[in-house]
Tab-separated table of C-alpha atoms and ligand atoms in Angstrom:
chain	number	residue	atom	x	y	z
I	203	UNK	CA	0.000	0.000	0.000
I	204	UNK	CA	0.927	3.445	-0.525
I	205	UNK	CA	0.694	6.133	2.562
I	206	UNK	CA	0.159	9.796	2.062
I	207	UNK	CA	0.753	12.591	5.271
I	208	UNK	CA	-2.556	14.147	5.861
I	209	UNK	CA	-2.934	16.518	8.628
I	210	UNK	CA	-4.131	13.975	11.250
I	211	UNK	CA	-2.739	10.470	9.948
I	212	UNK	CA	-0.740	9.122	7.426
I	213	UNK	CA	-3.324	7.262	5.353
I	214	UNK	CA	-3.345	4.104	3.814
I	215	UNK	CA	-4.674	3.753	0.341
I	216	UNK	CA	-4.204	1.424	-2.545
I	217	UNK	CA	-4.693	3.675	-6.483
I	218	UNK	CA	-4.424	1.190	-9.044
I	219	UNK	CA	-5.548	1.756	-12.688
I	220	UNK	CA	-6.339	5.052	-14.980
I	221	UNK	CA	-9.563	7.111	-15.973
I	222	UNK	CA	-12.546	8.298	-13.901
I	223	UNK	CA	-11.467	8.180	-10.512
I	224	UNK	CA	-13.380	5.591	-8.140
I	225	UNK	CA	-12.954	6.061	-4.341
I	226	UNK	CA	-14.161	3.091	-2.395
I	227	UNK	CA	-14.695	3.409	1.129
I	228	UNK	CA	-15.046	0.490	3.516
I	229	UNK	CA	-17.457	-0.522	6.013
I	230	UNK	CA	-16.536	-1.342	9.676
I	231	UNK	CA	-14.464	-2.923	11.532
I	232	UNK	CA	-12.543	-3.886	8.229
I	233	UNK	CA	-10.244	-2.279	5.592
I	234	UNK	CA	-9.556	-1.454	1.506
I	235	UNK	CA	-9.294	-5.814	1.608
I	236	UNK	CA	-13.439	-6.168	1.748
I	237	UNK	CA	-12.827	-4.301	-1.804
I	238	UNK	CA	-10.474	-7.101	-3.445
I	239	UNK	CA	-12.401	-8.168	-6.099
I	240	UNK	CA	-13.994	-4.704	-7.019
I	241	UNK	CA	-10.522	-3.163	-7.255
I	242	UNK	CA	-9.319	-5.923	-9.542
I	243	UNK	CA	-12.395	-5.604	-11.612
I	244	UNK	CA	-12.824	-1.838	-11.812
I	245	UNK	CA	-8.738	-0.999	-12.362
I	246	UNK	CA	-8.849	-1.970	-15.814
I	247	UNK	CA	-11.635	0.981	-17.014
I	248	UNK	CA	-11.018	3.214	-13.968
I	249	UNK	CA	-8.433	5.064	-11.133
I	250	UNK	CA	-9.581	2.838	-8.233
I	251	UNK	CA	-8.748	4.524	-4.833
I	252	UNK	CA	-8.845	2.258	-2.057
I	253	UNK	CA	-7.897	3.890	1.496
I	254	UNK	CA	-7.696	2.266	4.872
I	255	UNK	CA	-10.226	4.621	7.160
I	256	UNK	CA	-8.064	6.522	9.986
I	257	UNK	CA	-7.924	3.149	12.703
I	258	UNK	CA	-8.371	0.441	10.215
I	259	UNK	CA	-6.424	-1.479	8.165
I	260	UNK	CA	-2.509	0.030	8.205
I	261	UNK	CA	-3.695	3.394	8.819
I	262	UNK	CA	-3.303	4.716	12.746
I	263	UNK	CA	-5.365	6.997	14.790
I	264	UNK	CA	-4.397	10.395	15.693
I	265	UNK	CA	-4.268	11.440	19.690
I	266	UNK	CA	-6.996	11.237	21.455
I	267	UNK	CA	-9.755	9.488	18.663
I	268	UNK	CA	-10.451	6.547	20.609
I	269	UNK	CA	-11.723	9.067	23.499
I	270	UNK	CA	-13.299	11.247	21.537
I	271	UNK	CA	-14.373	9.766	18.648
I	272	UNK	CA	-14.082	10.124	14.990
I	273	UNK	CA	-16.933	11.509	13.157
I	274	UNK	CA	-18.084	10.650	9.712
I	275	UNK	CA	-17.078	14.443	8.657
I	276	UNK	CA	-14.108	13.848	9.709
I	277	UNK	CA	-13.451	10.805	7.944
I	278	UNK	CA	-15.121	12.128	4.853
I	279	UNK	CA	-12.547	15.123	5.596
I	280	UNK	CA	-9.377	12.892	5.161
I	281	UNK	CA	-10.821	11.365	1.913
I	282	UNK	CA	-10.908	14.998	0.618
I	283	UNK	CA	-8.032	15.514	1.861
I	284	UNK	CA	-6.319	12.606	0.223
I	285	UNK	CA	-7.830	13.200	-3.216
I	286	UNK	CA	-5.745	16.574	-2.918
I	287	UNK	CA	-2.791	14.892	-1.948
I	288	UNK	CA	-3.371	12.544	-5.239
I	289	UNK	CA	-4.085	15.791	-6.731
I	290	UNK	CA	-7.148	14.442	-8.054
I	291	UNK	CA	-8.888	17.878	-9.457
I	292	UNK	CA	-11.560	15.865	-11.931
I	293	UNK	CA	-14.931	14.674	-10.233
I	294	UNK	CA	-14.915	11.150	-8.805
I	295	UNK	CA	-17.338	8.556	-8.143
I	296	UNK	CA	-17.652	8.099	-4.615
I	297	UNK	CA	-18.713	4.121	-3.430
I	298	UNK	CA	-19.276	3.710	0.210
I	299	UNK	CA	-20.374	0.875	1.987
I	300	UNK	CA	-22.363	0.311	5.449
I	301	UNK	CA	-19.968	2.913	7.269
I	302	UNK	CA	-18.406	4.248	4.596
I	303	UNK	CA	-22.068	5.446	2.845
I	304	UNK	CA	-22.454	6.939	6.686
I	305	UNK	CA	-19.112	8.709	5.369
I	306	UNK	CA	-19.936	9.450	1.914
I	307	UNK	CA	-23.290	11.585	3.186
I	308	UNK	CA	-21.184	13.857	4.835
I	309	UNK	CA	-18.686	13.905	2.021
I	310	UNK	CA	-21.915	14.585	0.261
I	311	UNK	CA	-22.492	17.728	2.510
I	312	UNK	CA	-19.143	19.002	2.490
I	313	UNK	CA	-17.262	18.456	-0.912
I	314	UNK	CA	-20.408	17.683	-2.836
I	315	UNK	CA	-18.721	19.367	-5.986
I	316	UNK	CA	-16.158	16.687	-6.421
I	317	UNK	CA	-18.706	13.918	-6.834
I	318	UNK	CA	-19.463	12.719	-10.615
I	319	UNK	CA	-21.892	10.184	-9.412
I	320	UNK	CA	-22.165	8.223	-5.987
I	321	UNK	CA	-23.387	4.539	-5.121
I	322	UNK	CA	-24.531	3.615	-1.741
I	323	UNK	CA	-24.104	0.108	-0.638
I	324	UNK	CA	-25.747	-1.746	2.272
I	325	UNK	CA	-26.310	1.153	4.577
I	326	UNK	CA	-28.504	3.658	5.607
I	327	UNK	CA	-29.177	7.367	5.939
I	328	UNK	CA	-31.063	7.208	9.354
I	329	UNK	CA	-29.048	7.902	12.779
I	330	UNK	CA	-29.211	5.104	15.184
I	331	UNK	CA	-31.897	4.125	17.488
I	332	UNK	CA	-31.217	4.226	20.982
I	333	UNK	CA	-31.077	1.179	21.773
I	334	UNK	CA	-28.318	0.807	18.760
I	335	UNK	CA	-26.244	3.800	20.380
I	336	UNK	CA	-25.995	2.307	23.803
I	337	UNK	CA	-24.786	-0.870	22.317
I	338	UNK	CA	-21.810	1.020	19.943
I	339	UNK	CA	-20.747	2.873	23.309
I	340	UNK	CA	-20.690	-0.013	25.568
I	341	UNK	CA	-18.757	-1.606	23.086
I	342	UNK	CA	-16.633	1.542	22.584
I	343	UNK	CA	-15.882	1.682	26.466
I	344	UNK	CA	-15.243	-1.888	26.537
I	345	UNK	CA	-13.437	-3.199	23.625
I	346	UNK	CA	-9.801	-2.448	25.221
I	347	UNK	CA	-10.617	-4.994	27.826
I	348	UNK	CA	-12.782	-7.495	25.540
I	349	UNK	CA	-9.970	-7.439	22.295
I	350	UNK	CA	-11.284	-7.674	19.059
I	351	UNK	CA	-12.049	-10.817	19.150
I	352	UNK	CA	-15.279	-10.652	20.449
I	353	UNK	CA	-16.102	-7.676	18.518
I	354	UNK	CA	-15.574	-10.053	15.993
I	355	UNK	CA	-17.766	-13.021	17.715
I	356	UNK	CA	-20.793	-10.567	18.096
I	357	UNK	CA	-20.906	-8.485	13.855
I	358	UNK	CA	-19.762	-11.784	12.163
I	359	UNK	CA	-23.363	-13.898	12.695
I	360	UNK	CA	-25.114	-10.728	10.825
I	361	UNK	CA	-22.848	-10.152	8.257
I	362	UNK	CA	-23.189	-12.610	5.692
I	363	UNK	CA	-26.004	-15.038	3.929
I	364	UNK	CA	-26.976	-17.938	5.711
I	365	UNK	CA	-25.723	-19.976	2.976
I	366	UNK	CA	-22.413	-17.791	2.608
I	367	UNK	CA	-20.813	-19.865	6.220
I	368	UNK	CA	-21.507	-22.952	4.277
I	369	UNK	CA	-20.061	-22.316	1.122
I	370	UNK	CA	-17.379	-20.112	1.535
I	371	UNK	CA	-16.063	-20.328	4.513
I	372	UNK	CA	-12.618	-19.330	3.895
I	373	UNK	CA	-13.897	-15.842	2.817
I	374	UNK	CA	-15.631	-15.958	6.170
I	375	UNK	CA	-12.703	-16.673	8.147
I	376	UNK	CA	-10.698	-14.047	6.292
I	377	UNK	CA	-13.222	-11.239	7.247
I	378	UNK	CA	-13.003	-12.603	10.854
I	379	UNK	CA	-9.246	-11.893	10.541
I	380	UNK	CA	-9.572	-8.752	9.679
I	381	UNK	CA	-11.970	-7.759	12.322
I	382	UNK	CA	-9.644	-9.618	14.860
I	383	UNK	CA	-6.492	-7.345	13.380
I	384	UNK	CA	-8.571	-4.128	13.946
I	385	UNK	CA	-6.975	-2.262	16.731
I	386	UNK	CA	-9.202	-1.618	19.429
I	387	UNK	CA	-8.944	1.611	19.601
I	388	UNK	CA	-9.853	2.145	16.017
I	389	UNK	CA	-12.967	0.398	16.470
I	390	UNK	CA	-13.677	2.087	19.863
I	391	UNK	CA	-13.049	5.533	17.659
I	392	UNK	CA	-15.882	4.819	14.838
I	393	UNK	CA	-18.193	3.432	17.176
I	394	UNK	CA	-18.077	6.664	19.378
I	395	UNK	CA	-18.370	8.338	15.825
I	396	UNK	CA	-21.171	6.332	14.524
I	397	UNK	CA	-23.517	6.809	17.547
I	398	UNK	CA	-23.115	10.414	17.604
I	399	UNK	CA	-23.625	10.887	13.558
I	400	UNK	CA	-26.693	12.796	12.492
I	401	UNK	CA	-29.564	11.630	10.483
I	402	UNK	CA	-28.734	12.270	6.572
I	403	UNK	CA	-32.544	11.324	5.098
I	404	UNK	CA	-33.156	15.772	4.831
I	405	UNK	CA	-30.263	14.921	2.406
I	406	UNK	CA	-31.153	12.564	-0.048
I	407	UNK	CA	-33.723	14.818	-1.929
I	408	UNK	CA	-30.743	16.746	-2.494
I	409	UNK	CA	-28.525	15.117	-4.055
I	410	UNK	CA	-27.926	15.736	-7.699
I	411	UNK	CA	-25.367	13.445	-8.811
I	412	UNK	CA	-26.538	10.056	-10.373
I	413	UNK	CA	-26.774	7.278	-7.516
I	414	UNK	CA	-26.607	3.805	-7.506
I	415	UNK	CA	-28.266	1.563	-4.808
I	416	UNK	CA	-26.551	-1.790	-4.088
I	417	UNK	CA	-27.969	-4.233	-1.051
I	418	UNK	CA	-28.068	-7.968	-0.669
I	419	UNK	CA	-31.040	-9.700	-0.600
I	420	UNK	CA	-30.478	-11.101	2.904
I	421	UNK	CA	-28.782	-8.117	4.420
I	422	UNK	CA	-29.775	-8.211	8.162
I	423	UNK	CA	-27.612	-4.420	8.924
I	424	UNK	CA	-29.080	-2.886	6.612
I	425	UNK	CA	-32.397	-4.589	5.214
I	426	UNK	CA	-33.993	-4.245	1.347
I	427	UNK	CA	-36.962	-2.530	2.512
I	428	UNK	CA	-34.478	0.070	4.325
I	429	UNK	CA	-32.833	0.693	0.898
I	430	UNK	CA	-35.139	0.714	-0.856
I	431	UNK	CA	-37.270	3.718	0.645
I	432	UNK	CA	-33.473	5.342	0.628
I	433	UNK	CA	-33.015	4.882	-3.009
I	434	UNK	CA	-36.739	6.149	-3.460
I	435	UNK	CA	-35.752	9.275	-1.889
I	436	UNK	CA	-33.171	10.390	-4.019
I	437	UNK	CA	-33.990	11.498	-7.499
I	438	UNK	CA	-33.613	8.932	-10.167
I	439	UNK	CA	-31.587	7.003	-7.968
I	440	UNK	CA	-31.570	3.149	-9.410
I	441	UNK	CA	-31.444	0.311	-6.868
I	442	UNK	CA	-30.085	-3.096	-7.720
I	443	UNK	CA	-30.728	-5.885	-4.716
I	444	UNK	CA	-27.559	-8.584	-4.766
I	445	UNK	CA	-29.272	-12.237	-5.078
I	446	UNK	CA	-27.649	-14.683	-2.946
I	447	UNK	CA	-25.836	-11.936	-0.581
I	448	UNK	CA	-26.113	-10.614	2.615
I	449	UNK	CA	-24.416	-7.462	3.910
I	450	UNK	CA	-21.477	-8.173	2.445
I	451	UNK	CA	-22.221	-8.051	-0.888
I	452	UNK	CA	-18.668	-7.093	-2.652
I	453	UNK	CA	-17.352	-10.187	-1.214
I	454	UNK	CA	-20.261	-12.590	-1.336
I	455	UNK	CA	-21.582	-11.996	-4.557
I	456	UNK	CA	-17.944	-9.663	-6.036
I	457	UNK	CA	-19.071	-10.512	-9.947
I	458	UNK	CA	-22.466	-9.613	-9.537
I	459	UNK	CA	-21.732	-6.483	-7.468
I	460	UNK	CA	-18.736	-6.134	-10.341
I	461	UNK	CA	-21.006	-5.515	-13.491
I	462	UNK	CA	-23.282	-3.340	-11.697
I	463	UNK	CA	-20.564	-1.277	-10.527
I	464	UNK	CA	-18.449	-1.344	-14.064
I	465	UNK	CA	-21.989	-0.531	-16.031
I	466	UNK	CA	-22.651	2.374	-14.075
I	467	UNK	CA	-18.971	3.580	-13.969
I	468	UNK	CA	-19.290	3.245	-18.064
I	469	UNK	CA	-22.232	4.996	-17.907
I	470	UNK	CA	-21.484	7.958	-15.658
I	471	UNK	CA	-18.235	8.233	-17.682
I	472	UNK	CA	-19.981	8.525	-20.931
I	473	UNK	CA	-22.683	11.288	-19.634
I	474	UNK	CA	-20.127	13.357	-18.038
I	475	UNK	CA	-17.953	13.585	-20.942
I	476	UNK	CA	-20.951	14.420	-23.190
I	477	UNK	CA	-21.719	17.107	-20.329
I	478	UNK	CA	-18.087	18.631	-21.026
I	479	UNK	CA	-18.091	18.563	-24.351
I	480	UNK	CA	-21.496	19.858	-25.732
I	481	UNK	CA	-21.003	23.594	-24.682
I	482	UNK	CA	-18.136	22.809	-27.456
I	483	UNK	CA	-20.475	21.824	-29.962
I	484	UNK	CA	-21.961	25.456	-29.988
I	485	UNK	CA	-19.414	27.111	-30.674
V	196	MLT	C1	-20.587	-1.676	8.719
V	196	MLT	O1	-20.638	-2.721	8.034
V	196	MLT	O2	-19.931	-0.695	8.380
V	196	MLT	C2	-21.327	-1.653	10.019
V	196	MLT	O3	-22.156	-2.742	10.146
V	196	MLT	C3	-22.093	-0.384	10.112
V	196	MLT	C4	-22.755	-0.201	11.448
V	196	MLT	O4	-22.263	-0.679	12.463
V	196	MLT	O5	-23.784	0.505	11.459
């Protein structure tokens, strides 16, 4: 991986491939590695950027997050940030899943003019009930003491398809790993962070650029009928539900969630350009 000095961290990222510039953003307690597939896929017709949130992956915290918290403007703020290190200046298309959609509302809030086009996979715009916040801070004030491990025990029942633990249970014990190599702090950081985020539904009616919808049919985090009213809400948004999957949809179902992504990466590529290059016509 490469690492670029932002103001608070030095980030992780992976940037593979050239053209329209494709930012996926992870879901938690993982990393860029949920992406695998996706960045393989999409580096051949696109500049796939692939970061490590601040606390996951190989990137660290800064002083002080796992106390306070890391909220999802500020990790949309370090994927801004990046892009300028990358000196991206062209509009991307942003991808964020479960907590990185959480993410990619605020990026939508705050940078909105360097989005082409955005997808939104197995998430949600809603803030949490309370009942979901007390959970995320008990397990923010406890996960020094538990390890990740459990952490790991209690999100990895809910995160795939029944069938998914039967059949591919290697990719299952992979994600555990993952979640297990999660510093605690990092998750005790985006948990504090995720329970005090905002609700982003005001947003959706707002948003502009051209939105994709991905869930998987057996998503238990964040359920079809949940997407579905989100995609409703924003204009001309298409939703595509993932057969077979459950929340983790890029990894249980990767060539499925592959063509969608690549067709609507063509597609947002092709309308842009004609966007630049009418006024030309006139002339
Ligand atoms: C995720 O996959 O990012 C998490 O399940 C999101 C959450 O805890 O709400």
């Amino acid at each position: 991986m490469k690492t670029a000095a932002l103001s608070k961290t030095k980030l992780a990222y992976v940037d593979e491939g050239v053209g329209v510039p494709v930012l996926l953003v992870h879901g938690f307690p993982l990393d860029h590695t949920m992406w695998a597939a996706q960045i393989a896929a999409l580096s051949g017709r696109a500049r796939v950027i692939a970061p490590d949130l601040r606390g996951f992956g190989q990137t660290p915290l800064a002083p002080g997050d796992a106390e306070r918290g890391i909220s999802m403007e500020a990790y949309a703020d370090d994927l801004a940030e990046l892009l300028d290190q990358l000196d991206v200046r062209e509009p991307i298309v942003l991808v964020g899943f479960s907590m990185g959609g959480y993410v990619a509302w605020q990026f939508v809030r705050k940078h909105g003019h360097r989005l082409r086009a955005l997808v939104a996979c197995d998430t949600r715009a809603t803030a949490d009930t309370e009942e979901a916040r007390s959970g995320r801070l008990k397990m923010a004030e406890n996960v020094a003491e538990w390890g990740s491990g459990r952490v790991a025990e209690i999100m990895g029942p809910r995160l795939f398809a029944p069938a998914t633990f039967q059949k591919k249970p290697e990719m299952v014990a992979a994600v555990r790993a993952v979640v297990e190599r999660t510093p605690p702090a990092g998750i005790a950081a985006a948990q504090r962070g995720m329970a005090a985020r905002s609700d982003a539904t005001d947003l959706l009616p707002h948003v502009t650029v051209p939105t994709l919808v991905l869930v998987g049919e057996h998503d238990v985090i964040s359920p079809v009928a949940e997407m579905k009213a989100l995609a409703a809400a924003v204009p001309g948004a298409e939703l595509v539900v993932i057969p077979r999957a459950g929340h983790m949809t890029t990894m249980e179902e990767p060539e499925v969630v592959n063509d969608a992504l690549a067709r609507f990466v063509d597609a947002v590529t092709y309308h842009f350009d004609r966007l630049v290059i009418e006024p030309e016509t006139h002339h």
